[in-house]
């Protein structure tokens, strides 16, 4: 029996929502994306697209476009916070393609977002509805009615909550949010590459680890920009927002005593944004009869496995497959999607938290111990154990079974 082509509303035109929309539109579904912003603009900084994420994006027809905006790393490296000693971790160039089928990219979030918006609008110019913040919904056995902040009501067969870490859809579905402060704040920003010495412009995502903090940097936009993220243990800032701007001096103070290369990058940041990293327990359920969550709305994670965007991308694609390929009632299709995704996303959440402790080990203050620690914790077998299961995930080979 041919699956019904539902009318689907999506709350949020972020990366996860746009991937879900694109996946569904390409399968013939009617999609309306309800986005709270009055206009779509350049937001965010850098992100890493591992082969599992690029598999989805290439399948959706974005491969050639991504090649024009991405940077292609040749490898990953880890460095000690003070003396700068470096260890290569693994190859991310042709080796990634050979092993996992798709490349590893570093991109500016705004570039990926723009490509997704353009692709969605090329297929349906009216799919994205701006100034449309979802505040609540009412569902029954026949339809769902979405209530917007501006008073408008939208009827649909299905609502996808892709409205991020502060999701109003999640709040109504599962109850009030109860985040806990992780004890970490993050700095982020981009640096014009011409401001930095050649050694800091290499196409090698590099993670500096030290007692109580770590930093990572990698190129964006074909090497025109360098993305910088610094994460430090602090308890005096607990605002979970990507739009709060700090000061260069404050960021420098958080990395006082670190290698001069870190100071060079911080001093050249265009704008140093800061945000508190919060912890949330994995949800036991993120679907109902006509609602499903995806991305940060249901499994927000610390950034220490560089997989938050990848999980949202996978979610959108897998959800579209479940809706289109399963011959079962809508609610069971949504449960099947959750069942397919929950174990993997829970593992990302817990693995990221474990990496935070690994990156910030207080014993890294001792140079002799630090070198032994890095050689052990980032040995080849542990790297394979930590990352291969992420990269080799194939959204097209998942066996879809009714829940």
Coordinates of C-alpha atoms in Angstrom, one line a residue:
X1 CA 0.0 0.0 0.0
X2 CA 1.4 3.4 -0.9
X3 CA 2.2 5.6 2.0
X4 CA 0.0 8.7 2.5
X5 CA 1.8 12.0 1.5
X6 CA 1.2 13.9 4.7
X7 CA 0.9 17.7 5.2
X8 CA 3.9 18.3 7.5
X9 CA 4.7 21.4 9.5
X10 CA 8.3 21.9 10.8
X11 CA 9.0 24.2 13.7
X12 CA 12.4 25.7 13.0
X13 CA 14.5 26.5 9.9
X14 CA 17.8 25.4 11.3
X15 CA 20.0 22.7 9.9
X16 CA 17.9 19.8 11.2
X17 CA 14.6 21.3 10.1
X18 CA 15.9 22.1 6.7
X19 CA 17.4 18.6 6.1
X20 CA 14.1 17.1 7.2
X21 CA 12.2 19.4 4.9
X22 CA 14.4 18.7 2.0
X23 CA 14.3 14.9 2.5
X24 CA 10.5 15.1 2.7
X25 CA 10.0 17.4 -0.3
X26 CA 12.1 15.2 -2.5
X27 CA 9.8 12.3 -1.5
X28 CA 6.7 14.2 -2.5
X29 CA 5.5 15.5 0.8
X30 CA 3.9 18.9 1.4
X31 CA 6.0 20.8 3.9
X32 CA 5.7 24.2 5.7
X33 CA 8.6 25.3 7.8
X34 CA 7.6 27.7 10.5
X35 CA 10.6 29.9 11.5
X36 CA 10.5 32.5 14.2
X37 CA 13.2 34.8 12.7
X38 CA 11.9 37.7 10.6
X39 CA 14.8 37.1 8.1
X40 CA 17.4 34.4 7.6
X41 CA 20.9 35.7 8.0
X42 CA 24.4 34.6 8.8
X43 CA 24.5 33.0 12.3
X44 CA 26.9 30.7 14.1
X45 CA 30.5 29.9 13.5
X46 CA 32.2 26.7 12.3
X47 CA 31.1 23.1 12.4
X48 CA 32.6 19.7 11.4
X49 CA 30.7 17.5 8.9
X50 CA 31.9 13.9 9.3
X51 CA 31.4 11.3 6.6
X52 CA 28.1 10.1 8.1
X53 CA 26.6 13.6 7.8
X54 CA 28.0 14.2 4.3
X55 CA 26.4 10.9 3.2
X56 CA 23.0 12.6 3.8
X57 CA 23.9 15.9 2.3
X58 CA 25.4 14.3 -0.8
X59 CA 22.3 12.1 -1.2
X60 CA 20.2 15.3 -1.1
X61 CA 22.1 16.8 -4.0
X62 CA 24.4 19.2 -2.1
X63 CA 27.7 17.5 -2.8
X64 CA 28.9 19.9 -5.5
X65 CA 27.7 23.0 -3.7
X66 CA 29.4 21.9 -0.5
X67 CA 32.7 21.5 -2.3
X68 CA 32.6 25.3 -3.1
X69 CA 32.3 26.4 0.5
X70 CA 34.0 23.7 2.6
X71 CA 37.5 23.2 3.8
X72 CA 38.9 19.7 3.4
X73 CA 41.0 18.6 6.4
X74 CA 44.0 16.4 5.8
X75 CA 44.0 15.1 9.3
X76 CA 43.3 15.7 13.0
X77 CA 45.9 16.5 15.7
X78 CA 46.1 17.0 19.4
X79 CA 48.4 19.4 21.2
X80 CA 49.5 20.0 24.8
X81 CA 48.2 23.2 26.2
X82 CA 51.5 24.8 27.3
X83 CA 54.4 23.4 25.3
X84 CA 52.4 22.8 22.1
X85 CA 53.8 19.3 21.5
X86 CA 51.6 17.7 18.8
X87 CA 50.4 14.2 18.1
X88 CA 48.7 13.3 14.8
X89 CA 45.4 11.5 15.4
X90 CA 44.0 10.2 12.0
X91 CA 43.9 11.0 8.3
X92 CA 40.8 12.9 7.2
X93 CA 41.6 13.3 3.5
X94 CA 41.4 10.5 1.0
X95 CA 41.6 7.9 3.8
X96 CA 38.2 9.1 5.1
X97 CA 36.6 8.7 1.7
X98 CA 38.2 5.3 1.2
X99 CA 37.1 4.0 4.7
X100 CA 33.7 5.7 5.0
X101 CA 32.6 6.5 1.5
X102 CA 32.3 10.3 2.0
X103 CA 34.7 13.1 2.9
X104 CA 35.2 15.0 6.1
X105 CA 34.5 18.7 5.8
X106 CA 34.8 21.8 8.0
X107 CA 32.3 24.5 7.1
X108 CA 30.8 27.7 8.3
X109 CA 27.4 27.0 9.7
X110 CA 26.0 30.0 7.7
X111 CA 27.3 28.5 4.5
X112 CA 25.7 25.2 5.0
X113 CA 22.5 26.9 6.2
X114 CA 22.4 29.0 3.0
X115 CA 22.9 26.0 0.7
X116 CA 20.0 24.2 2.5
X117 CA 17.7 27.2 2.2
X118 CA 18.5 27.6 -1.5
X119 CA 17.9 23.9 -2.2
X120 CA 14.6 23.9 -0.3
X121 CA 13.4 27.1 -2.0
X122 CA 14.4 25.7 -5.4
X123 CA 12.0 22.9 -4.9
X124 CA 9.3 24.8 -3.2
X125 CA 9.6 28.7 -3.0
X126 CA 6.9 28.9 -0.4
X127 CA 8.1 26.3 2.0
X128 CA 9.7 28.6 4.5
X129 CA 7.4 30.9 6.5
X130 CA 9.3 33.6 8.5
X131 CA 8.1 35.5 11.6
X132 CA 6.2 32.4 12.6
X133 CA 7.2 31.3 16.1
X134 CA 5.4 28.2 17.3
X135 CA 4.1 28.5 20.8
X136 CA 1.9 25.5 21.2
X137 CA -0.1 22.7 19.5
X138 CA -3.3 20.8 19.8
X139 CA -3.5 17.3 18.4
X140 CA -6.2 14.7 18.1
X141 CA -6.8 11.6 16.0
X142 CA -7.5 13.5 12.8
X143 CA -5.1 16.4 12.7
X144 CA -2.7 18.8 14.6
X145 CA -3.3 22.5 15.0
X146 CA -0.2 24.6 15.5
X147 CA -0.6 27.9 17.3
X148 CA 1.8 30.7 16.4
X149 CA 2.9 33.7 18.5
X150 CA 1.3 36.1 16.0
X151 CA -2.1 34.4 16.6
X152 CA -2.1 32.4 13.4
X153 CA -3.2 28.8 13.5
X154 CA -1.9 26.2 11.1
X155 CA -3.5 22.8 10.5
X156 CA -1.3 19.8 9.5
X157 CA -1.1 16.0 9.7
X158 CA 2.2 16.1 11.5
X159 CA 4.4 18.6 13.4
X160 CA 8.2 18.1 13.6
X161 CA 9.9 20.0 16.4
X162 CA 13.2 21.2 15.1
X163 CA 13.2 24.3 17.2
X164 CA 16.5 23.8 19.1
X165 CA 17.7 23.5 22.6
X166 CA 14.9 25.8 24.0
X167 CA 12.2 23.9 22.1
X168 CA 8.6 25.0 22.9
X169 CA 7.5 21.7 21.2
X170 CA 9.5 19.6 23.7
X171 CA 8.2 21.6 26.6
X172 CA 4.6 20.8 25.7
X173 CA 5.4 17.2 24.8
X174 CA 7.6 16.2 27.7
X175 CA 7.1 18.9 30.4
X176 CA 9.3 21.8 31.6
X177 CA 12.9 21.8 30.7
X178 CA 15.3 21.1 33.5
X179 CA 18.9 21.7 32.4
X180 CA 21.9 21.5 34.7
X181 CA 24.9 23.7 34.4
X182 CA 27.9 21.5 33.3
X183 CA 30.5 23.7 34.9
X184 CA 31.8 24.7 31.5
X185 CA 31.5 27.8 29.4
X186 CA 32.5 28.0 25.7
X187 CA 34.1 30.7 23.7
X188 CA 33.7 30.8 19.9
X189 CA 34.6 33.0 17.1
X190 CA 36.1 33.3 13.6
X191 CA 39.4 34.8 12.6
X192 CA 40.4 36.0 9.1
X193 CA 43.1 33.6 8.1
X194 CA 45.4 36.4 6.9
X195 CA 45.8 37.6 10.5
X196 CA 47.4 34.3 11.6
X197 CA 50.8 32.7 10.9
X198 CA 50.9 29.8 8.4
X199 CA 51.3 27.2 11.2
X200 CA 47.9 28.1 12.5
X201 CA 46.2 28.0 9.1
X202 CA 46.9 24.4 8.3
X203 CA 43.9 22.2 7.2
X204 CA 44.2 20.1 10.4
X205 CA 41.5 20.4 13.0
X206 CA 43.6 20.7 16.2
X207 CA 42.6 20.1 19.8
X208 CA 44.6 21.7 22.5
X209 CA 44.0 19.9 25.9
X210 CA 45.0 21.1 29.3
X211 CA 44.0 21.2 33.0
X212 CA 40.5 22.6 33.2
X213 CA 40.1 23.7 29.6
X214 CA 40.6 22.9 26.0
X215 CA 40.6 24.7 22.6
X216 CA 40.1 23.7 19.0
X217 CA 40.7 25.4 15.7
X218 CA 40.2 24.6 12.1
X219 CA 39.8 26.4 8.7
X220 CA 36.5 27.4 7.1
X221 CA 35.5 28.7 3.6
X222 CA 38.3 27.1 1.7
X223 CA 40.8 28.4 4.3
X224 CA 39.7 32.0 4.3
X225 CA 38.6 31.9 7.9
X226 CA 39.8 30.0 11.0
X227 CA 37.2 28.8 13.5
X228 CA 38.2 29.0 17.2
X229 CA 36.4 27.3 20.1
X230 CA 37.7 27.5 23.7
X231 CA 36.0 25.6 26.6
X232 CA 36.9 26.3 30.2
X233 CA 35.7 25.3 33.6
X234 CA 33.9 28.2 35.2
X235 CA 30.9 28.7 37.5
X236 CA 30.2 32.4 37.2
X237 CA 28.4 32.4 33.7
X238 CA 25.3 30.3 33.1
X239 CA 23.6 32.0 30.2
X240 CA 22.8 29.4 27.5
X241 CA 22.8 31.7 24.4
X242 CA 24.8 31.8 21.2
X243 CA 24.4 35.5 20.9
X244 CA 26.2 36.8 24.0
X245 CA 29.4 38.7 23.3
X246 CA 32.2 38.6 25.7
X247 CA 35.6 40.5 25.6
X248 CA 39.0 39.5 24.3
X249 CA 40.5 40.3 27.7
X250 CA 38.1 37.9 29.4
X251 CA 38.8 35.1 27.0
X252 CA 42.5 35.7 27.3
X253 CA 42.3 35.5 31.0
X254 CA 40.5 32.1 30.8
X255 CA 43.5 30.8 28.9
X256 CA 46.2 32.6 30.9
X257 CA 49.5 30.6 30.9
X258 CA 48.6 28.6 27.7
X259 CA 50.8 28.4 24.7
X260 CA 51.4 31.7 22.9
X261 CA 49.6 30.3 19.8
X262 CA 46.3 30.3 21.8
X263 CA 46.8 33.9 22.8
X264 CA 47.5 34.8 19.1
X265 CA 44.2 33.3 18.0
X266 CA 42.2 34.8 20.8
X267 CA 43.6 38.3 20.2
X268 CA 42.6 38.1 16.6
X269 CA 39.0 37.0 17.1
X270 CA 36.5 39.3 15.3
X271 CA 33.9 38.8 18.0
X272 CA 34.3 36.5 21.0
X273 CA 30.9 34.9 21.8
X274 CA 30.4 33.0 25.0
X275 CA 27.8 30.6 26.2
X276 CA 27.2 28.2 29.1
X277 CA 27.1 24.5 28.3
X278 CA 24.2 22.8 29.9
X279 CA 23.4 19.1 30.6
X280 CA 20.1 17.5 30.0
X281 CA 19.2 13.9 30.6
X282 CA 18.3 11.9 27.5
X283 CA 14.5 11.9 26.9
X284 CA 12.7 8.6 27.3
X285 CA 10.2 9.7 24.6
X286 CA 10.2 12.4 21.9
X287 CA 7.1 11.5 19.9
X288 CA 3.3 11.4 20.2
X289 CA 0.6 10.5 17.8
X290 CA 1.3 13.5 15.5
X291 CA 4.5 15.1 16.9
X292 CA 8.2 14.2 16.6
X293 CA 11.3 16.0 17.8
X294 CA 14.7 16.1 16.2
X295 CA 18.1 17.5 16.7
X296 CA 18.8 19.7 19.7
X297 CA 15.1 19.7 20.6
X298 CA 15.4 16.1 21.8
X299 CA 19.1 15.2 22.3
X300 CA 21.2 18.3 22.9
X301 CA 24.8 17.4 23.5
X302 CA 28.1 18.9 24.6
X303 CA 30.3 19.6 21.6
X304 CA 33.2 17.3 22.5
X305 CA 32.4 14.7 19.7
X306 CA 31.7 17.4 17.1
X307 CA 28.5 15.6 16.2
X308 CA 25.6 17.8 17.2
X309 CA 24.9 19.0 13.6
X310 CA 25.5 15.5 12.2
X311 CA 22.9 14.0 14.6
X312 CA 20.3 16.5 13.5
X313 CA 21.1 15.8 9.8
X314 CA 20.8 12.1 10.3
X315 CA 17.5 12.6 12.2
X316 CA 15.8 14.5 9.4
X317 CA 16.8 11.9 6.8
X318 CA 15.9 8.9 8.8
X319 CA 12.5 10.4 9.9
X320 CA 11.7 11.0 6.2
X321 CA 12.5 7.4 5.4
X322 CA 10.3 6.1 8.2
X323 CA 7.3 8.2 7.1
X324 CA 7.7 7.2 3.4
X325 CA 8.7 3.6 3.6
X326 CA 6.8 2.1 6.5
X327 CA 3.3 0.7 5.9
X328 CA 1.9 1.4 9.4
X329 CA -0.1 4.1 11.2
X330 CA 1.5 7.5 11.6
X331 CA 2.1 7.1 15.3
X332 CA 3.9 3.8 14.8
X333 CA 6.1 5.4 12.1
X334 CA 7.2 8.1 14.6
X335 CA 7.9 5.5 17.2
X336 CA 10.0 3.5 14.7
X337 CA 12.0 6.7 13.9
X338 CA 12.6 7.2 17.7
X339 CA 13.6 3.6 18.2
X340 CA 16.2 3.8 15.3
X341 CA 17.7 7.0 16.6
X342 CA 17.6 6.9 20.4
X343 CA 20.5 4.5 21.2
X344 CA 22.8 6.3 18.8
X345 CA 22.0 9.8 20.0
X346 CA 22.2 8.8 23.7
X347 CA 25.6 7.4 23.0
X348 CA 26.7 10.7 21.5
X349 CA 25.5 12.6 24.5
X350 CA 27.3 10.4 27.0
X351 CA 30.4 10.1 24.9
X352 CA 30.7 13.9 24.6
X353 CA 30.4 14.2 28.4
X354 CA 33.2 11.6 28.8
X355 CA 35.4 13.5 26.3
X356 CA 35.0 16.7 28.4
X357 CA 36.6 15.0 31.3
X358 CA 39.3 13.5 29.1
X359 CA 40.2 16.9 27.5
X360 CA 40.3 18.7 30.9
X361 CA 42.2 16.1 33.1
X362 CA 43.9 18.2 35.9
X363 CA 46.9 16.0 35.7
X364 CA 47.7 17.4 32.3
X365 CA 49.4 20.2 34.2
X366 CA 52.3 17.8 34.7
X367 CA 54.3 17.7 31.4
X368 CA 55.7 14.2 31.9
X369 CA 52.4 12.7 32.9
X370 CA 50.6 14.6 30.2
X371 CA 52.7 13.1 27.4
X372 CA 52.1 9.6 28.7
X373 CA 48.4 10.3 29.1
X374 CA 47.9 11.6 25.6
X375 CA 49.9 8.7 24.1
X376 CA 47.6 6.3 26.0
X377 CA 44.2 8.1 25.7
X378 CA 44.6 8.9 22.0
X379 CA 46.3 5.7 20.9
X380 CA 45.2 4.3 17.6
X381 CA 42.9 1.6 19.0
X382 CA 41.1 4.1 21.3
X383 CA 40.6 6.6 18.4
X384 CA 39.1 3.8 16.3
X385 CA 36.8 2.8 19.2
X386 CA 35.8 6.4 19.9
X387 CA 35.1 7.6 16.3
X388 CA 34.6 4.8 13.8
X389 CA 31.1 3.9 14.9
X390 CA 30.1 7.6 14.3
X391 CA 31.6 7.9 10.8
X392 CA 30.5 4.5 9.4
X393 CA 26.8 5.0 10.1
X394 CA 24.8 4.6 6.9
X395 CA 21.4 6.1 6.9
X396 CA 20.4 4.2 3.7
X397 CA 21.2 0.8 5.1
X398 CA 19.1 1.0 8.3
X399 CA 16.5 -1.6 8.5
X400 CA 13.1 0.1 9.1
X401 CA 10.9 -1.9 11.3
X402 CA 7.5 -0.8 12.7
X403 CA 7.6 0.0 16.3

